[in-house]
């Protein structure tokens, strides 16, 4: 599975705003992006979805992103920050 930033940047912006107080440095933002990428890939694999399928599901969700992926990315980010 290949991850492209064109479909994920908007989602990361939403997530970054949600945990903005933790995003005081560019380094933390980079870590969160990595966590989001990993969560995205793992979700696709766990649910046997192609990149295109996951992107379509993601774009059609009520929030404009999948909360499951965002929550997992935040969990991973929190674990790295401890």
Short mmCIF file of C-alpha atoms in Angstrom, two decimals:
data_model
loop_
_atom_site.label_atom_id
_atom_site.label_comp_id
_atom_site.label_asym_id
_atom_site.label_seq_id
_atom_site.Cartn_x
_atom_site.Cartn_y
_atom_site.Cartn_z
CA UNK A 1 0.00 0.00 0.00
CA UNK A 2 1.34 3.41 -0.95
CA UNK A 3 0.37 6.39 1.17
CA UNK A 4 0.10 9.75 -0.52
CA UNK A 5 -0.12 13.04 1.33
CA UNK A 6 -2.55 14.56 -1.13
CA UNK A 7 -5.46 12.76 0.47
CA UNK A 8 -4.27 12.96 4.07
CA UNK A 9 -3.15 16.56 4.58
CA UNK A 10 -6.66 17.82 5.25
CA UNK A 11 -7.20 15.10 7.82
CA UNK A 12 -3.94 15.88 9.57
CA UNK A 13 -4.90 19.52 9.79
CA UNK A 14 -8.07 18.54 11.63
CA UNK A 15 -6.20 16.24 13.99
CA UNK A 16 -3.48 18.80 14.63
CA UNK A 17 -6.11 21.38 15.56
CA UNK A 18 -7.73 18.89 17.94
CA UNK A 19 -4.51 18.40 19.87
CA UNK A 20 -2.98 21.76 19.10
CA UNK A 21 -1.57 22.35 22.55
CA UNK A 22 0.72 19.38 21.98
CA UNK A 23 1.86 20.69 18.63
CA UNK A 24 4.20 23.39 19.84
CA UNK A 25 7.07 22.27 17.63
CA UNK A 26 7.57 21.17 14.08
CA UNK A 27 9.17 18.00 15.41
CA UNK A 28 5.92 17.04 17.17
CA UNK A 29 3.95 17.74 14.04
CA UNK A 30 6.27 15.46 12.10
CA UNK A 31 5.83 12.73 14.72
CA UNK A 32 2.06 13.03 14.48
CA UNK A 33 2.20 12.80 10.69
CA UNK A 34 4.25 9.61 11.02
CA UNK A 35 1.77 8.20 13.53
CA UNK A 36 -1.11 9.05 11.20
CA UNK A 37 0.63 7.40 8.25
CA UNK A 38 1.24 4.24 10.26
CA UNK A 39 -2.32 4.17 11.59
CA UNK A 40 -3.66 4.72 8.05
CA UNK A 41 -1.61 1.84 6.65
CA UNK A 42 -2.44 -0.49 9.54
CA UNK A 43 -6.16 0.29 9.22
CA UNK A 44 -6.07 -0.46 5.49
CA UNK A 45 -4.27 -3.75 6.07
CA UNK A 46 -6.47 -4.81 9.00
CA UNK A 47 -9.60 -4.13 6.94
CA UNK A 48 -8.21 -5.53 3.68
CA UNK A 49 -8.67 -2.19 1.87
CA UNK A 50 -6.72 -0.72 -0.99
CA UNK A 51 -5.49 2.87 -0.79
CA UNK A 52 -8.28 3.97 -3.13
CA UNK A 53 -10.96 2.15 -1.12
CA UNK A 54 -9.79 3.65 2.16
CA UNK A 55 -9.55 7.11 0.63
CA UNK A 56 -13.14 6.82 -0.66
CA UNK A 57 -14.41 5.69 2.75
CA UNK A 58 -12.44 8.43 4.45
CA UNK A 59 -13.72 11.18 2.15
CA UNK A 60 -17.33 10.02 2.49
CA UNK A 61 -17.30 9.91 6.28
CA UNK A 62 -19.41 12.43 8.19
CA UNK A 63 -16.39 14.12 9.77
CA UNK A 64 -14.22 14.17 6.65
CA UNK A 65 -11.85 11.69 8.26
CA UNK A 66 -12.12 8.33 10.03
CA UNK A 67 -12.15 8.77 13.80
CA UNK A 68 -10.68 5.29 14.25
CA UNK A 69 -7.54 6.29 12.37
CA UNK A 70 -7.29 9.68 14.07
CA UNK A 71 -7.69 8.12 17.53
CA UNK A 72 -5.04 5.49 16.82
CA UNK A 73 -2.66 8.15 15.50
CA UNK A 74 -3.21 10.18 18.68
CA UNK A 75 -2.61 7.08 20.88
CA UNK A 76 0.65 6.41 19.06
CA UNK A 77 1.67 10.05 19.35
CA UNK A 78 0.92 10.08 23.08
CA UNK A 79 2.99 6.92 23.56
CA UNK A 80 5.94 8.55 21.81
CA UNK A 81 5.67 11.68 23.96
CA UNK A 82 5.77 9.80 27.26
#
